[in-house]
Short mmCIF file of C-alpha atoms in Angstrom, two decimals:
data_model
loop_
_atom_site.label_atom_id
_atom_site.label_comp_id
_atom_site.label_asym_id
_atom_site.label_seq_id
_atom_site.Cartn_x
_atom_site.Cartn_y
_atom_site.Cartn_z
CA UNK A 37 -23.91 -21.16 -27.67
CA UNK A 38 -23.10 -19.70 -24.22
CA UNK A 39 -25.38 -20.76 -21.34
CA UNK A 40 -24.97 -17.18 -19.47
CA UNK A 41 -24.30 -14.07 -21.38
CA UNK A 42 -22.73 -12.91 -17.95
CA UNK A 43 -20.66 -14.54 -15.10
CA UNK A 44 -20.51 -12.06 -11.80
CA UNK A 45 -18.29 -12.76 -9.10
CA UNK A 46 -17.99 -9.92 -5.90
CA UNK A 47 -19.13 -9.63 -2.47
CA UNK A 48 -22.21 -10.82 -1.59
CA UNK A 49 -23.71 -8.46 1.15
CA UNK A 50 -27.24 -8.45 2.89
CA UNK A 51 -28.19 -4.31 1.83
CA UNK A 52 -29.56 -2.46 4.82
CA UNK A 53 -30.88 0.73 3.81
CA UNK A 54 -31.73 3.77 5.48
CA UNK A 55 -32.39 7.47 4.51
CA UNK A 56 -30.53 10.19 6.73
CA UNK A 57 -30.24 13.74 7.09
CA UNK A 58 -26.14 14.84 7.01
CA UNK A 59 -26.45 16.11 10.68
CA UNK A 60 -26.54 12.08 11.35
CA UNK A 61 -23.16 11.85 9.44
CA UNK A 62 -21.81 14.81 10.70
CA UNK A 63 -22.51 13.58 14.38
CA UNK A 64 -20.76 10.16 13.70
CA UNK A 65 -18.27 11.10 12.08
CA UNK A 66 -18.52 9.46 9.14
CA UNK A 67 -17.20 10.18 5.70
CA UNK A 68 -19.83 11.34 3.22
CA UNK A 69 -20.51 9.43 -0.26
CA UNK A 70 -17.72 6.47 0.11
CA UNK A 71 -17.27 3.05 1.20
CA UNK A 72 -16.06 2.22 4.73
CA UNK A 73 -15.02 -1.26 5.63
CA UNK A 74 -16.26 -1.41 9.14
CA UNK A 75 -16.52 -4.72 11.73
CA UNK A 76 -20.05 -6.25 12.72
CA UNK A 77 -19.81 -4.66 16.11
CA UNK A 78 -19.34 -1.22 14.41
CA UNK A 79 -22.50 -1.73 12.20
CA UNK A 80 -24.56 -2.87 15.20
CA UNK A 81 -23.61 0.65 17.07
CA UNK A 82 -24.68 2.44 14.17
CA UNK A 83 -27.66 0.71 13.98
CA UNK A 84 -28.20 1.28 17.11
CA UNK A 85 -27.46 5.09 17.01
CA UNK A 86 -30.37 4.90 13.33
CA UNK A 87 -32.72 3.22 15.88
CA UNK A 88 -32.16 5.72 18.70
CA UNK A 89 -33.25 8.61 16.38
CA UNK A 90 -36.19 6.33 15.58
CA UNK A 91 -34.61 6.23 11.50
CA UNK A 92 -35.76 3.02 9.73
CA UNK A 93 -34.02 0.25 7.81
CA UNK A 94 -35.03 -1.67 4.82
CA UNK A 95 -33.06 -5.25 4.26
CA UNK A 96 -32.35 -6.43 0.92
CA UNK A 97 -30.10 -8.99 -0.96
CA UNK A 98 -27.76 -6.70 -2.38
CA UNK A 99 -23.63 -6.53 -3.39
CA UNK A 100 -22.50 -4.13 -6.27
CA UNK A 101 -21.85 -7.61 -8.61
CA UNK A 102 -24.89 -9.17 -7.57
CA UNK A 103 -27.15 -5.58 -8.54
CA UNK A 104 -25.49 -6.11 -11.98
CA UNK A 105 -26.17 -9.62 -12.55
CA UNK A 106 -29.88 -8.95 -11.24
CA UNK A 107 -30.42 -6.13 -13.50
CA UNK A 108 -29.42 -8.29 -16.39
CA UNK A 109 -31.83 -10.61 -15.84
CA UNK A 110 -34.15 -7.62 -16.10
CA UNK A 111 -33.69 -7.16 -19.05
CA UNK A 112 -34.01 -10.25 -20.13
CA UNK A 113 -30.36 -11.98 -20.28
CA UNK A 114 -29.03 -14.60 -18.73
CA UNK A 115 -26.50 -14.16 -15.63
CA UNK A 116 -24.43 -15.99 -12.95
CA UNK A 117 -23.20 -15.15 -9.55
CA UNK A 118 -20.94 -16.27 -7.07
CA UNK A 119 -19.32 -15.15 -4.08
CA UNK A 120 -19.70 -16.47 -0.08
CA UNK A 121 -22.30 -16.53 2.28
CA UNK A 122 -22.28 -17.58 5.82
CA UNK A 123 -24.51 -20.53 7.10
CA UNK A 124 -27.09 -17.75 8.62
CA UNK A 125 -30.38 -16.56 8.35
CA UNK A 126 -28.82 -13.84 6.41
CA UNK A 127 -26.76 -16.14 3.93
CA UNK A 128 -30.65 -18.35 3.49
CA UNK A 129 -32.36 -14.71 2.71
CA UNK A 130 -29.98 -13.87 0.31
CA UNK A 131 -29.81 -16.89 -1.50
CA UNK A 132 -33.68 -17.16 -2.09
CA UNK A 133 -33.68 -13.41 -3.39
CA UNK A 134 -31.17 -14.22 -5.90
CA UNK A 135 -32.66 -16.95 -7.13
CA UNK A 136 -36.12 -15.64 -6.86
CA UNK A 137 -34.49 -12.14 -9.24
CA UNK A 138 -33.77 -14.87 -12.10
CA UNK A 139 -30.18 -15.08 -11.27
CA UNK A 140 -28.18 -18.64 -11.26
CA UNK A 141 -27.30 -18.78 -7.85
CA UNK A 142 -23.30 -19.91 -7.89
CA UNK A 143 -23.21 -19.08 -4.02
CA UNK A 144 -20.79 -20.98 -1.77
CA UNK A 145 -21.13 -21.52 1.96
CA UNK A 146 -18.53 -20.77 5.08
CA UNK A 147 -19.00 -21.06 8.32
CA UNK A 148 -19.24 -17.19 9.75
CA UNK A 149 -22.08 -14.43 9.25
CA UNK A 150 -23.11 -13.84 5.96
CA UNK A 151 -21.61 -9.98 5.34
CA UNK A 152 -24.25 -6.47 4.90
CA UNK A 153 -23.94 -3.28 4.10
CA UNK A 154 -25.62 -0.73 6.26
CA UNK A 155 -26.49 2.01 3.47
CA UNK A 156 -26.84 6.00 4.63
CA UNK A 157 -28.66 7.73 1.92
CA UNK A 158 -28.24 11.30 2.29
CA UNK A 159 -30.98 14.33 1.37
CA UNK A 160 -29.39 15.23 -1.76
CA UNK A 161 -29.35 11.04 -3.09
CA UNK A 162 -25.34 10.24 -1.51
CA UNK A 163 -25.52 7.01 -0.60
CA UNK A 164 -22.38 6.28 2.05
CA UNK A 165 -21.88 2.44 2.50
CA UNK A 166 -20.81 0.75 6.14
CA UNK A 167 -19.83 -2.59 5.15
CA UNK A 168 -18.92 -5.53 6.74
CA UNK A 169 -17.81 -7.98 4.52
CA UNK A 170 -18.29 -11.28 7.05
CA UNK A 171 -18.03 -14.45 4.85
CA UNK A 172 -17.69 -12.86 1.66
CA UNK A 173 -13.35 -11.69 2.30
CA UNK A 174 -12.80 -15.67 2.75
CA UNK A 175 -13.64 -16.39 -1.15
CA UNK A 176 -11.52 -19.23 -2.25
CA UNK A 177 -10.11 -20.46 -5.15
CA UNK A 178 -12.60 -23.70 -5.82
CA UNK A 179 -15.80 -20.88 -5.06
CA UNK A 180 -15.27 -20.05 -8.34
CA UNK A 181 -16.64 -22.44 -10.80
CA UNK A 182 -13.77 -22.21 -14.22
CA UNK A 183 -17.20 -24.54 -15.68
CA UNK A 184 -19.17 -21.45 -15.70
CA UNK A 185 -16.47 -19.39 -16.32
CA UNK A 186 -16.53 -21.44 -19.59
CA UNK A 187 -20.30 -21.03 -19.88
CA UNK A 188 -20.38 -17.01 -20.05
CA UNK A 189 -19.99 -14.56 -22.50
CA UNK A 190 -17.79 -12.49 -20.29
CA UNK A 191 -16.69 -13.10 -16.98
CA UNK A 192 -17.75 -9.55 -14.47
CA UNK A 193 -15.27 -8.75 -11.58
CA UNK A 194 -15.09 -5.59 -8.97
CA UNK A 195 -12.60 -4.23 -7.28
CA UNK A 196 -14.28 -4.91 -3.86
CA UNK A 197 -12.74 -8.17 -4.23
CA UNK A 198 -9.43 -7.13 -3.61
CA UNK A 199 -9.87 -6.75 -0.15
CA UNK A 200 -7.85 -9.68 1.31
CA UNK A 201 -5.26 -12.13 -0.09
CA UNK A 202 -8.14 -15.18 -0.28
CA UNK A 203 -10.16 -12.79 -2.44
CA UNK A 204 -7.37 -11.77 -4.81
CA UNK A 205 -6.04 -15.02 -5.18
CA UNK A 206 -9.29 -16.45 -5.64
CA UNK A 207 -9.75 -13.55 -8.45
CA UNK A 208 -6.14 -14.21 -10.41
CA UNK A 209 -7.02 -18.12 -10.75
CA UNK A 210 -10.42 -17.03 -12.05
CA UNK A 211 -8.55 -14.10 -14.40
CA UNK A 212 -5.98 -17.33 -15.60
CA UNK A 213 -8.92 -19.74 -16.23
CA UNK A 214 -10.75 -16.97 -18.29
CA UNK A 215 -7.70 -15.97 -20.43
CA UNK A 216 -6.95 -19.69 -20.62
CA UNK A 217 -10.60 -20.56 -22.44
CA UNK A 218 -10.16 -17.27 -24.14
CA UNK A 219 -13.86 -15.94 -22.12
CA UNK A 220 -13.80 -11.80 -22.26
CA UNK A 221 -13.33 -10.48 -18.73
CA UNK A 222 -14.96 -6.33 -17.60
CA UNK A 223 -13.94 -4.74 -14.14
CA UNK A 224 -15.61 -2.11 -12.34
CA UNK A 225 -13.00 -0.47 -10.58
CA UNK A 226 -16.14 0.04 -8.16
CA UNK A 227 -15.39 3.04 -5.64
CA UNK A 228 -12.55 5.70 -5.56
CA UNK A 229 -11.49 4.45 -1.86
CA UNK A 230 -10.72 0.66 -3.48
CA UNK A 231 -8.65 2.53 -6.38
CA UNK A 232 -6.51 4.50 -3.90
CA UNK A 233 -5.68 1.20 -2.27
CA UNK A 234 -5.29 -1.11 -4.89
CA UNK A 235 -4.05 1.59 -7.63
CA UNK A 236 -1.28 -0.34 -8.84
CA UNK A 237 -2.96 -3.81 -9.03
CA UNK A 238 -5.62 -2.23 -11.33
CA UNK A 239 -3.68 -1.06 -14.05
CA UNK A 240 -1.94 -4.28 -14.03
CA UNK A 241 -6.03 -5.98 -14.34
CA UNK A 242 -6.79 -4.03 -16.59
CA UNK A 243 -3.71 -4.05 -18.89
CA UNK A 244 -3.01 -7.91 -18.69
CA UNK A 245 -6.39 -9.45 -18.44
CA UNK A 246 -9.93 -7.06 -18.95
CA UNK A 247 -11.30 -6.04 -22.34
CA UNK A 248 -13.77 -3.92 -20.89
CA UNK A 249 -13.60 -1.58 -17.70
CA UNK A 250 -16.77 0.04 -15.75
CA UNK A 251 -15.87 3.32 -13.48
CA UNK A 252 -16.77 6.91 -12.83
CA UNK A 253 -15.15 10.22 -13.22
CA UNK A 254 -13.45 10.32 -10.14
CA UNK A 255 -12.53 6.53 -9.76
CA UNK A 256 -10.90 7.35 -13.27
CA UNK A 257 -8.87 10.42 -11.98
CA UNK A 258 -7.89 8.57 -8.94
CA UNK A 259 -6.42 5.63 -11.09
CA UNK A 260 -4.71 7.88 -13.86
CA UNK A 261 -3.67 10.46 -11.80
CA UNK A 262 -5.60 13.22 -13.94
CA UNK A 263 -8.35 15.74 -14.10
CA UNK A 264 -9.15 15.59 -17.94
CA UNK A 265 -12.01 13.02 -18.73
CA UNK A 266 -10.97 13.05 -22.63
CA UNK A 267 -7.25 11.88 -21.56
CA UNK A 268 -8.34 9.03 -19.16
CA UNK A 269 -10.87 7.70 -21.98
CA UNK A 270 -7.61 7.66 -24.17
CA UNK A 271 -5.41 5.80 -21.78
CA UNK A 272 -8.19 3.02 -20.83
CA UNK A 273 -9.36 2.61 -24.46
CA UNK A 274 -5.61 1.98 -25.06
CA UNK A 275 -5.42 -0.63 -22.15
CA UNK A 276 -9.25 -2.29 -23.01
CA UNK A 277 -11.57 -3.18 -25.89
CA UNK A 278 -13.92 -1.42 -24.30
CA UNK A 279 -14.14 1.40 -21.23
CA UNK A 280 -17.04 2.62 -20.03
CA UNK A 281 -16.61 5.96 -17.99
CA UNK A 282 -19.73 7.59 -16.66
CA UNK A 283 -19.44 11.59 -15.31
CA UNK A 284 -22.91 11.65 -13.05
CA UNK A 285 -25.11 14.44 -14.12
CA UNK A 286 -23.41 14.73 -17.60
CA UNK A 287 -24.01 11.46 -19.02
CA UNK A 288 -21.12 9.03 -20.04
CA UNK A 289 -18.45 8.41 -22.42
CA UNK A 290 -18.00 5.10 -24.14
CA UNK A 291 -14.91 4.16 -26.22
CA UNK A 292 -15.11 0.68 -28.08
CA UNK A 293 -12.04 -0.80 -30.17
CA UNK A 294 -10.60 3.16 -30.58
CA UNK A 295 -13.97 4.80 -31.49
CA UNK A 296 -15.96 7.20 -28.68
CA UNK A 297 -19.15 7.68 -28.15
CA UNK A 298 -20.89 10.29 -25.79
CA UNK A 299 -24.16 8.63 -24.19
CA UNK A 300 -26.63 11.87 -23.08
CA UNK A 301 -27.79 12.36 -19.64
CA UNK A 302 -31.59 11.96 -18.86
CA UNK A 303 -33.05 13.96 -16.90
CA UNK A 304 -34.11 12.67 -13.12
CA UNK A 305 -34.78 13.75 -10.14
CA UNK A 306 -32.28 12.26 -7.80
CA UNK A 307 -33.71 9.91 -5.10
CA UNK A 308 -31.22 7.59 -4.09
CA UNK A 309 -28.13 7.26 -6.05
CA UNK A 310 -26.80 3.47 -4.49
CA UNK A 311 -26.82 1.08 -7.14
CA UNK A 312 -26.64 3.40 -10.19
CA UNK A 313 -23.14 2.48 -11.15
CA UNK A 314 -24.65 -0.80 -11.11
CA UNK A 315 -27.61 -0.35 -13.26
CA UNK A 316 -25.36 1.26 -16.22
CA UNK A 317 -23.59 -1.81 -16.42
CA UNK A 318 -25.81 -4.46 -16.14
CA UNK A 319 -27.62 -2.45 -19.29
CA UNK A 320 -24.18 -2.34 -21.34
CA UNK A 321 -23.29 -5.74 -20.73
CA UNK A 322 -27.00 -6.91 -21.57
CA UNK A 323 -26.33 -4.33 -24.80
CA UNK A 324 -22.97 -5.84 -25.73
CA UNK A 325 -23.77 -9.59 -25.14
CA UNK A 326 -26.90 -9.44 -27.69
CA UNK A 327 -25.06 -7.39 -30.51
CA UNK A 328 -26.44 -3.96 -29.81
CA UNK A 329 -23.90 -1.21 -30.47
CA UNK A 330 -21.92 0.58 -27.81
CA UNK A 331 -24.00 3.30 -28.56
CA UNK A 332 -27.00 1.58 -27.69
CA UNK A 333 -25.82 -0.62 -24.93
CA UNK A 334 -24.73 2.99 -23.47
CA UNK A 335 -28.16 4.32 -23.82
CA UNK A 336 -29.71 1.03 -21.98
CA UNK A 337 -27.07 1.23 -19.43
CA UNK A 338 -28.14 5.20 -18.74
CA UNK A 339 -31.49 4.95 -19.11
CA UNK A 340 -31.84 1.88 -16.26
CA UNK A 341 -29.43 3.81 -14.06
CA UNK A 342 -31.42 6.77 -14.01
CA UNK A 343 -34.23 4.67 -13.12
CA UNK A 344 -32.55 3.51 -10.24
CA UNK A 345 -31.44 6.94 -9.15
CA UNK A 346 -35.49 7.83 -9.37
CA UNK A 347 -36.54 5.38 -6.52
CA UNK A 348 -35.33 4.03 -3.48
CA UNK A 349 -33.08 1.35 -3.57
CA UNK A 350 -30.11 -0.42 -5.35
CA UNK A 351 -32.55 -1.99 -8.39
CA UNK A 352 -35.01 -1.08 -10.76
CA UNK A 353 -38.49 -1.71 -9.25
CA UNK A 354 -41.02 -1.80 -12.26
CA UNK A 355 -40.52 -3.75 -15.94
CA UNK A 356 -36.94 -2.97 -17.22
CA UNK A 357 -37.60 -4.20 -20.62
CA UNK A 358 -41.00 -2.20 -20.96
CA UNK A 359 -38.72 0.86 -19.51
CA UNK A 360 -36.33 0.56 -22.70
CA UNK A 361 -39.10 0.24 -25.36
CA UNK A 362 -40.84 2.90 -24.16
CA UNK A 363 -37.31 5.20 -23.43
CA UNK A 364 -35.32 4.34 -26.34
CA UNK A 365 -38.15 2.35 -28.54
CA UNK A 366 -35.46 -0.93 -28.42
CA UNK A 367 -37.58 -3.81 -27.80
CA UNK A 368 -35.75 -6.43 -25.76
#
C-alpha cells in the first residue's frame, strides 16, 4: 500500500495577494491574466506602487503544486511536496503552513530568499501573477526524494519548473526514477506563457513520460497549435492515459484510456479565479487515487474549483469533504 496517494513537486512561492481595479494594470503596464517572471526588486516597486494607492496585501503559503497537494489533503488524501525554500522568515512561514494544511512537508533549504508571488486580482476575478521565483529556480537533483517518489500513487509535476536548467534537470532525474519504479506521473502544463516557451519540451513530457495531463483551453491551443477543443482532447488522449482539459465557464472535458467525458459547469459567481486550475486537480487526483470514476473525479475536481473561484484566495476555505457530500452526495 502506497504511503501518499500524491507526490507534488513545483515552485514553492510565499502568495501575496491583492485585489485591483485594471486602471492599476493599465498604469503599470502590466499584462492582464498571465504569469510574469519578475526580480525581487521589481516586486518591491510594485508593492510599493499597491501601498502608495493605499491597496492591501494578504500573505499566504502558496505555489500552483503546493495548492494541489493542499487541496488533497482536503479532501481527505494523503499528499507530498517538495520544492526549495530559502533560509528566511519567508521559507520558516511557509514551511509551518504546509505542514499545519496536512501536507508532508518534503521542503529543502538554500541559502537565498525564499521566492513569492505578488497576485493582482482584477474586478472581473483575473488573477495576474508577479513572481519571483528566489530559491525555488535552484531545485536540484538530490531535492527530490526517488524514496517518496516510490511511496506515491502518482508523482504531480508543473510546467513552472522548467524555468532554469537546475529545475529541468532536477525534473528529468525525477521523470527517470518514476518510469524506473513504474510510479504514474500527471503534468499541468500550468499557464499559456510557460507553453509558448517550453512548447517543444512538453510534448516530448507528455509523450515519453505522463499518463495524465492537467491544462486549460488556451494552454491546450497554445501547445497543439489549434482552435478546436474536440481535436486537442484527441491528440492528448492519444499521448496520455488520461487528459484533463478544463474550458472556464463551460465546464471541462475528461478523456480516460480513449473514452470522454463532459464534466458540467456550476454555476458561481466569480470572485477570484487564482488557484482554480489548482482546485480541479487536486479533486481529480483525490478522485482517481481512491477508485472513483473519471466522471466523478471530474465532478470533485469542478465542484472544489468553483469553490475556490467563490472566495478570495488560492484554497478552499470551509470543509471540502462536507462541500462534496452535500454537492455531489459522494461521501469522502
Amino acid at each position: 500500500m502506497k504511503k501518499f496517494d500524491v507526490y507534488g513537486v513545483c515552485n514553492p512561492l510565499v502568495d501575496l495577494l491583492s485585489h485591483v481595479p485594471d486602471s492599476f494594470l493599465k498604469k503599470l503596464g502590466i499584462q492582464k491574466n498571465i504569469m510574469h517572471l519578475i526580480t525581487l526588486e521589481q516586486q518591491q516597486e510594485l508593492l510599493f506602487a499597491l501601498a502608495e494607492e493605499q491597496i492591501s496585501v494578504e500573505i499566504a503559503a502558496g505555489g500552483s503544486g503546493a495548492n494541489s497537494m493542499i487541496g488533497i489533503s482536503q479532501l481527505g488524501g494523503t499528499s507530498a511536496f517538495s520544492g526549495k525554500i530559502g533560509r528566511d522568515e519567508h521559507g520558516k512561514l511557509y514551511r509551518e503552513k504546509l505542514e499545519a494544511l496536512g501536507v508532508s512537508d518534503c521542503l529543502a533549504e538554500g541559502e537565498g530568499a525564499t521566492g513569492s508571488s505578488l497576485i493582482l486580482v482584477s474586478e472581473d476575478g483575473a488573477r495576474t501573477m508577479n513572481t519571483f521565483l528566489g530559491m525555488s529556480q535552484e531545485l536540484m537533483n538530490p531535492d527530490i526524494d526517488p524514496d517518496i517518489i516510490q511511496s506515491s500513487k502518482y508523482l504531480y509535476l508543473t510546467g513552472y519548473l522548467w524555468d532554469t536548467e537546475s529545475q529541468k534537470k532536477a525534473v528529468l532525474n525525477a521523470l527517470d526514477e518514476a518510469k524506473k519504479r513504474e510510479i504514474k506521473v500527471a503534468l499541468s502544463l500550468s499557464d499559456p506563457f510557460c507553453v509558448t516557451r517550453h512548447k517543444e519540451d512538453f510534448i516530448n513530457l507528455l509523450k515519453g513520460y505522463a499518463s495524465m495531463v492537467f491544462c486549460n483551453q488556451e494552454e491546450a491551443f497554445t501547445l497543439l497549435d489549434t482552435e478546436i477543443t474536440q481535436k486537442a482532447v484527441e491528440t492528448l488522449s492519444d499521448w496520455t492515459e488520461t487528459a484533463a482539459l478544463t474550458i472556464g465557464a463551460y465546464g471541462a472535458l475528461i478523456s480516460h484510456q480513449g473514452e470522454t467525458c463532459y464534466i458540467d459547469p456550476l454555476p458561481v459567481r466569480v470572485e477570484d479565479t487564482t488557484g482554480a486550475g489548482d482546485a480541479f486537480a487536486a479533486g481529480f487526483l483525490y478522485g482517481m487515487t481512491h477508485d472513483l470514476s473519471p466522471l466523478d473525479s471530474g465532478r470533485i475536481g469542478a465542484t472544489l474549483a468553483a469553490a475556490v473561484i467563490g472566495q478570495t484566495g488560492p484554497r478552499y476555505l470551509g470543509n471540502a469533504r462536507k462541500l462534496i457530500q452535500e454537492k455531489l452526495g459522494i461521501i469522502l
